[in-house]
PDB file of C-alpha atoms in Angstrom:
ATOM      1  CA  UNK B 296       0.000   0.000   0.000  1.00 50.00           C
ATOM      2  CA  UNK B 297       1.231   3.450  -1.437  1.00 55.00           C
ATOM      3  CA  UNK B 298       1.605   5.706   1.810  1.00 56.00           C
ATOM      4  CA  UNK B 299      -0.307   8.860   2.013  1.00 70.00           C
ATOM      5  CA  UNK B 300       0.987  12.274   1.426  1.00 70.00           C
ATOM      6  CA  UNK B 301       0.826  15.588   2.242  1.00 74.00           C
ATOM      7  CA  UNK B 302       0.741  18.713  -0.177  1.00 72.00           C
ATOM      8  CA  UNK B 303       2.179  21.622   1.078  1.00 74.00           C
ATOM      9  CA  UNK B 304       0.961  24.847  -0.712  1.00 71.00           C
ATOM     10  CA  UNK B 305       3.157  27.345  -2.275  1.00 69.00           C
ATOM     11  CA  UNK B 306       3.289  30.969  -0.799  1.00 69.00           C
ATOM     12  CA  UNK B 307       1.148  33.383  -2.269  1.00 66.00           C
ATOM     13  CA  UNK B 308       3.741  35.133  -4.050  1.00 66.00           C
ATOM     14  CA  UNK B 309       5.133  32.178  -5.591  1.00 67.00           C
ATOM     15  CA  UNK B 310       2.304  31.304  -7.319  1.00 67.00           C
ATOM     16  CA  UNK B 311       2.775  33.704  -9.894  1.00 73.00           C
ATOM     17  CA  UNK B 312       3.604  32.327 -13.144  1.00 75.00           C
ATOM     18  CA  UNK B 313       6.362  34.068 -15.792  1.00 75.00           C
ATOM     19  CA  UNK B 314       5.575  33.922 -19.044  1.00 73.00           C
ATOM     20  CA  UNK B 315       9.252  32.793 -21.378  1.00 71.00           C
ATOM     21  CA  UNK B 316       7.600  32.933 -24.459  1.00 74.00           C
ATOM     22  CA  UNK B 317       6.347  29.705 -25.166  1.00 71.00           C
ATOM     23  CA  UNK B 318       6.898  28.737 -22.139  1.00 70.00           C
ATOM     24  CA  UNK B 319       5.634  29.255 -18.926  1.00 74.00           C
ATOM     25  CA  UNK B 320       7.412  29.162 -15.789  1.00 77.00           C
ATOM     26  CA  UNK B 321       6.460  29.027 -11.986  1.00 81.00           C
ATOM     27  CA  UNK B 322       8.096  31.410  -9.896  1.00 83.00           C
ATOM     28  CA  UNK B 323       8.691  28.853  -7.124  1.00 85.00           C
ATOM     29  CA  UNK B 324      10.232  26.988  -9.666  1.00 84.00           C
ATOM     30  CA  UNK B 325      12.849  30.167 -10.367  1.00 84.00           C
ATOM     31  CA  UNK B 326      13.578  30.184  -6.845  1.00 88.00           C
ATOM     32  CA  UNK B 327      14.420  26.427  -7.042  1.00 88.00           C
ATOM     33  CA  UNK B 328      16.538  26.797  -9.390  1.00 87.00           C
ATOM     34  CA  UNK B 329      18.140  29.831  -8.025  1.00 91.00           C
ATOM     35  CA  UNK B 330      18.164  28.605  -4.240  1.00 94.00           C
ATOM     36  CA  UNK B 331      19.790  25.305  -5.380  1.00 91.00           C
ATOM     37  CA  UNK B 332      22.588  26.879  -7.465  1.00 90.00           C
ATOM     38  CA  UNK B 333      23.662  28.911  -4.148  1.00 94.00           C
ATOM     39  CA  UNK B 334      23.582  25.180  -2.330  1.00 94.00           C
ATOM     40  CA  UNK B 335      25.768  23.950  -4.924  1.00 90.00           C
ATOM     41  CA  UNK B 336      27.858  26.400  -4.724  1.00 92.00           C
ATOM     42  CA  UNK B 337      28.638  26.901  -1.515  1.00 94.00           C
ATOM     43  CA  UNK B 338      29.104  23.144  -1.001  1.00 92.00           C
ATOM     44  CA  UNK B 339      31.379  23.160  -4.086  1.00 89.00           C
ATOM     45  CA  UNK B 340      33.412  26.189  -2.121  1.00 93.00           C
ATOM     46  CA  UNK B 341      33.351  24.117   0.880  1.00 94.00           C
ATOM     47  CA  UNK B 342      34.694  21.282  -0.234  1.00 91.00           C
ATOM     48  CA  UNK B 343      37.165  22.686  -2.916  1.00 90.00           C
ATOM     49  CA  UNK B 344      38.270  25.759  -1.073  1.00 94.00           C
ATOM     50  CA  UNK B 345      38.369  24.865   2.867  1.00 95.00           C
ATOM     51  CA  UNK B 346      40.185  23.019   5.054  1.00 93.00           C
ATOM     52  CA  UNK B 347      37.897  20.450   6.025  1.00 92.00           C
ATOM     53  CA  UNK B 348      36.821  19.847   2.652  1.00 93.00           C
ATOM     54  CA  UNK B 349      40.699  18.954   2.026  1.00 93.00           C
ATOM     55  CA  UNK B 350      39.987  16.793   5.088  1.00 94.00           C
ATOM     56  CA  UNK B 351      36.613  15.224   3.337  1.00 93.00           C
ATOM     57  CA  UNK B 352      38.334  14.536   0.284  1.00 90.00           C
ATOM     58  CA  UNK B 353      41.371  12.825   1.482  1.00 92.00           C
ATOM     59  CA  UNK B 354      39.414  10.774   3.909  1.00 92.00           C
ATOM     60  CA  UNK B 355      37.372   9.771   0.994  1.00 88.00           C
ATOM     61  CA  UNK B 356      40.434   9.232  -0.839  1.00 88.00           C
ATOM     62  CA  UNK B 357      43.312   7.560   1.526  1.00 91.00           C
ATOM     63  CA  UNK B 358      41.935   7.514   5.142  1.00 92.00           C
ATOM     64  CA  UNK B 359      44.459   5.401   6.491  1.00 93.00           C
ATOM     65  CA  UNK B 360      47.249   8.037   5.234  1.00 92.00           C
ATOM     66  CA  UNK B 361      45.075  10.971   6.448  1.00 92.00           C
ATOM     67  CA  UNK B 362      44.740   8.991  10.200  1.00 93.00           C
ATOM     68  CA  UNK B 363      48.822   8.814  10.540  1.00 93.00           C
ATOM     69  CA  UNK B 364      48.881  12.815  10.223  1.00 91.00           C
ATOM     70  CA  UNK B 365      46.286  12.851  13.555  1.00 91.00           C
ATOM     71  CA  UNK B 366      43.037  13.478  11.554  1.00 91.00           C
ATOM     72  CA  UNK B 367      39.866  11.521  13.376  1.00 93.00           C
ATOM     73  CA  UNK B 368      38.382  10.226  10.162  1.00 93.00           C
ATOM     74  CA  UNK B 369      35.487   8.712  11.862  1.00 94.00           C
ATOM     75  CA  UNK B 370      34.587  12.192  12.723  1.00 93.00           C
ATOM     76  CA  UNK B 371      35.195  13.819   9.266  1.00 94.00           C
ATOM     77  CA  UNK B 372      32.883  10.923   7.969  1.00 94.00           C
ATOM     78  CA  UNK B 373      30.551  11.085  10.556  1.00 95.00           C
ATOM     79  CA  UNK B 374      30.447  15.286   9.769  1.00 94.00           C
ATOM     80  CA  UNK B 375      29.889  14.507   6.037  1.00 94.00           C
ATOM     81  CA  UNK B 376      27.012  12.060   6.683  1.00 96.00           C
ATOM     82  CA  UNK B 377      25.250  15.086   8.852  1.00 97.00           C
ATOM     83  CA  UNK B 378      25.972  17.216   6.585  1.00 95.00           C
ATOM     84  CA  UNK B 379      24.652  15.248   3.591  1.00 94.00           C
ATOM     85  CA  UNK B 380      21.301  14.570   5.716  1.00 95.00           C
ATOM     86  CA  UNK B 381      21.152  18.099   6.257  1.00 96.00           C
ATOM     87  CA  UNK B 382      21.165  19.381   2.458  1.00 94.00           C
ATOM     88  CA  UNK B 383      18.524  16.110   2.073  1.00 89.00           C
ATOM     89  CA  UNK B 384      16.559  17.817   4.777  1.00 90.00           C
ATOM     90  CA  UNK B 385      16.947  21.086   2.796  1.00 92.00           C
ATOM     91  CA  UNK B 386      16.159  19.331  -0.204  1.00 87.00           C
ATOM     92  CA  UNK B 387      12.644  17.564   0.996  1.00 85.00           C
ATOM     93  CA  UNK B 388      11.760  21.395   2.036  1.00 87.00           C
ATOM     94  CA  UNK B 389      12.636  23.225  -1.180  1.00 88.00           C
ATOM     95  CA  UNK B 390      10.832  20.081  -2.829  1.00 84.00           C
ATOM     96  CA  UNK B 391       7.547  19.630  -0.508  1.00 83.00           C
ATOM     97  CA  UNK B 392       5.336  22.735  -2.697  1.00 84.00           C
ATOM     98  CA  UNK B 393       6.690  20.612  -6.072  1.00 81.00           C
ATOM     99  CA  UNK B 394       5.647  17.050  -5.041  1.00 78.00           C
ATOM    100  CA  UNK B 395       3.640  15.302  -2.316  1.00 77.00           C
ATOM    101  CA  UNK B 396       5.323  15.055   1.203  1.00 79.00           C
ATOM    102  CA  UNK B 397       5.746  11.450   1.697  1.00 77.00           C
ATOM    103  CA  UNK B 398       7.941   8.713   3.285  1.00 78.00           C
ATOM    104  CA  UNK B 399       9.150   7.787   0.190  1.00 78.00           C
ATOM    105  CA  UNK B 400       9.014  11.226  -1.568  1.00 75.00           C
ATOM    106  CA  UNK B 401      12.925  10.822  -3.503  1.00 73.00           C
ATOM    107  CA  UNK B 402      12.194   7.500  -4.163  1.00 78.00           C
ATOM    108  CA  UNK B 403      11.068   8.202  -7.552  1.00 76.00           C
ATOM    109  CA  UNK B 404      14.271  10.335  -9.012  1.00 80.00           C
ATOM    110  CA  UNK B 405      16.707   7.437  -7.550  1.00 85.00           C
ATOM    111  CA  UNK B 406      17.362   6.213 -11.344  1.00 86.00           C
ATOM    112  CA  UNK B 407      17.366   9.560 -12.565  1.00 87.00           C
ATOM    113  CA  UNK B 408      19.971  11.081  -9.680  1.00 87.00           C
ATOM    114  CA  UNK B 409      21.734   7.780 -10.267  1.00 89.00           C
ATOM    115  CA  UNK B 410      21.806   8.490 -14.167  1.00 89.00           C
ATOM    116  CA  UNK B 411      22.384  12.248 -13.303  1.00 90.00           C
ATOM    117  CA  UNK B 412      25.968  11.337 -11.642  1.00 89.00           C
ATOM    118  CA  UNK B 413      27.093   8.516 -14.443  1.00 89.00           C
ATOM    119  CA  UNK B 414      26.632  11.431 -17.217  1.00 90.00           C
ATOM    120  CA  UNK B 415      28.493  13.947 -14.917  1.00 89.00           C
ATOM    121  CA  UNK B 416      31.124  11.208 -14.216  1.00 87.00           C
ATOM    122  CA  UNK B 417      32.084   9.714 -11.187  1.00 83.00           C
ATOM    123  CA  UNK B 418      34.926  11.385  -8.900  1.00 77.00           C
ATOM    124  CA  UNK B 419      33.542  14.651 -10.255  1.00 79.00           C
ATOM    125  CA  UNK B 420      31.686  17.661  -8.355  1.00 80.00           C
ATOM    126  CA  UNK B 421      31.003  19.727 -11.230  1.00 84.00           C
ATOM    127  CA  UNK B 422      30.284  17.396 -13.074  1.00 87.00           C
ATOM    128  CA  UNK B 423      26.751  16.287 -12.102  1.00 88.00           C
ATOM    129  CA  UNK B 424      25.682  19.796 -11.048  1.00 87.00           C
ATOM    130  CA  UNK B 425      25.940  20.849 -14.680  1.00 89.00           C
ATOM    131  CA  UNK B 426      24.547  17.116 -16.059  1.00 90.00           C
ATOM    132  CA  UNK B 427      21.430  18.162 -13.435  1.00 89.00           C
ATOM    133  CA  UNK B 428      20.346  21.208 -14.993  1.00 86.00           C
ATOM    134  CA  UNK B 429      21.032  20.564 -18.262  1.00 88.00           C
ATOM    135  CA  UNK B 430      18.838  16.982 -17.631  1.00 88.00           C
ATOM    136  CA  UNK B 431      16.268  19.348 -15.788  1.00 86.00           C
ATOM    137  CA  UNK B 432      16.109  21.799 -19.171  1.00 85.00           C
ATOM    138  CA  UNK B 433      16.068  19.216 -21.902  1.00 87.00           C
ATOM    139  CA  UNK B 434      12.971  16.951 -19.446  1.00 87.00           C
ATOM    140  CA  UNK B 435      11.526  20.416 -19.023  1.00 83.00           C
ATOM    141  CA  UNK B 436      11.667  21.404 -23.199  1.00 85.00           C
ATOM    142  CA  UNK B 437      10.750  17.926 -23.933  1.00 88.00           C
ATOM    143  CA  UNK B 438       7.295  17.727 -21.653  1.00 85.00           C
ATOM    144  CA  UNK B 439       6.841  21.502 -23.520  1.00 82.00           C
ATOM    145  CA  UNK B 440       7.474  19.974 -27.018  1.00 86.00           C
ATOM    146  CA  UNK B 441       7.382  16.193 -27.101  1.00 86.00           C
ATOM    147  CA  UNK B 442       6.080  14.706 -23.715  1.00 87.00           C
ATOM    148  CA  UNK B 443       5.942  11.352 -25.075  1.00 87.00           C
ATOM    149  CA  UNK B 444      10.189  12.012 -24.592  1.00 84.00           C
ATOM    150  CA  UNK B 445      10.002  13.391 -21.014  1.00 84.00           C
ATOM    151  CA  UNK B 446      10.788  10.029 -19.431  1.00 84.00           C
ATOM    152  CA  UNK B 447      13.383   8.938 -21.129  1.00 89.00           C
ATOM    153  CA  UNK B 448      15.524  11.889 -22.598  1.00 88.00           C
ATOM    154  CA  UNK B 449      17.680  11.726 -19.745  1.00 88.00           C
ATOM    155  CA  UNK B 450      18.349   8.226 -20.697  1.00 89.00           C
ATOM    156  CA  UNK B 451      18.629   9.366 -24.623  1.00 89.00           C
ATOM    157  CA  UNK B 452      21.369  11.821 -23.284  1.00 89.00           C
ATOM    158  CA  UNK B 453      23.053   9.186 -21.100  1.00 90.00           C
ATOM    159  CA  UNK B 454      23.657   6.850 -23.992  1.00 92.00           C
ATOM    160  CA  UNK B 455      25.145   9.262 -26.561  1.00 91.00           C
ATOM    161  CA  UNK B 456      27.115  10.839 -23.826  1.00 89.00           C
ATOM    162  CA  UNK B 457      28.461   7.291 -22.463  1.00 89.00           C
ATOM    163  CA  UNK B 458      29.450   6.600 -26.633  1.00 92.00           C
ATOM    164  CA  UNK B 459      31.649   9.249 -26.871  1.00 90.00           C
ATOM    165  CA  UNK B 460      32.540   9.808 -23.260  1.00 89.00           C
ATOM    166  CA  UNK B 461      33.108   6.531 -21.608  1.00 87.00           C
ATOM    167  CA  UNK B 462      34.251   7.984 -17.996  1.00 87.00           C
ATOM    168  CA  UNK B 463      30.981  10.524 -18.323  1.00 87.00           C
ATOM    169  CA  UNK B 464      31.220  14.308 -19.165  1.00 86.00           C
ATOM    170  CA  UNK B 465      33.425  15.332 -16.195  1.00 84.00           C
ATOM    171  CA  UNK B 466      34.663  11.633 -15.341  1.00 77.00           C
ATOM    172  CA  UNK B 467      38.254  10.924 -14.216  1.00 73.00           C
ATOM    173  CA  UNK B 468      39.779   7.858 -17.171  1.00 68.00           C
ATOM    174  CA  UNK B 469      40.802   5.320 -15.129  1.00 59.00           C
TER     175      UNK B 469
END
């Protein structure tokens, strides 16, 4: 049995609507965008830039090398797992206006996050960021244009980027 959910309503002022063209676009849905660029960003900046992301990294990396310099990896790891729950927290907020508020409510994109990172690459930050939006603009143009597409353009994209890209757009050879 499916578990019930809850929809949460969008804020009067996100309700609007802006008009692209031919396209229409929620404003909640500029704010998601918007709102989850700064995430990515400033986790990108955080791990790239900062000490402890150096410390993230090389845990993720070599931990037993990082331990003989005095590091506690277990809790660097344990950090990064909070901190990971956190931005899904943040996430399951930002999403709760889009879809229904549910147990299960990321369940759904799994295969698509999944498919998200192998077309970024693996090993890669910036990789799946930009694979994410450009996935979330070509399934937005295709349910505009050709919905019969929607589900499986990312999977389109994943294939002819795999052909000529075997380690994904960003991927490290190995």
């Amino acid at each position: 049995m499916e578990p019930r959910g809850w929809s949460i309503p969008f804020r009067p002022s996100f309700g609007a609507v802006s008009d692209l063209g031919t396209l229409y676009l929620p404003y909640y849905r500029i704010f998601v965008i918007l709102f989850s660029a700064t995430i990515c960003l400033g986790v990108w900046f955080f791990i790239e830039k900062t000490t402890h992301g150096m410390y993230i990294r090389a845990a993720a990396e070599n931990p037993s090398m990082l331990r003989t310099f005095g590091v506690r990896v277990n809790g660097i790891m344990t950090l990064t797992f909070a901190g990971g729950a956190g931005l899904a927290a943040i996430t399951g907020v930002v999403g709760a206006p889009i879809y229904t508020v549910s147990s299960n409510m990321g369940s759904d994109l799994l295969i698509l996050i999944f498919a998200v990172v192998v077309i970024g690459g693996l090993g890669s930050i910036k990789g799946p960021v930009i694979t994410a939006y450009i996935v979330g603009i070509s399934e937005g143009l295709a349910k505009a244009y050709v919905p019969q597409l929607a589900e499986v353009v990312v999977f389109i994209l994943m294939v002819l980027i795999l052909l000529f890209r075997p380690a994904g757009l960003f991927g490290q050879k190995a």
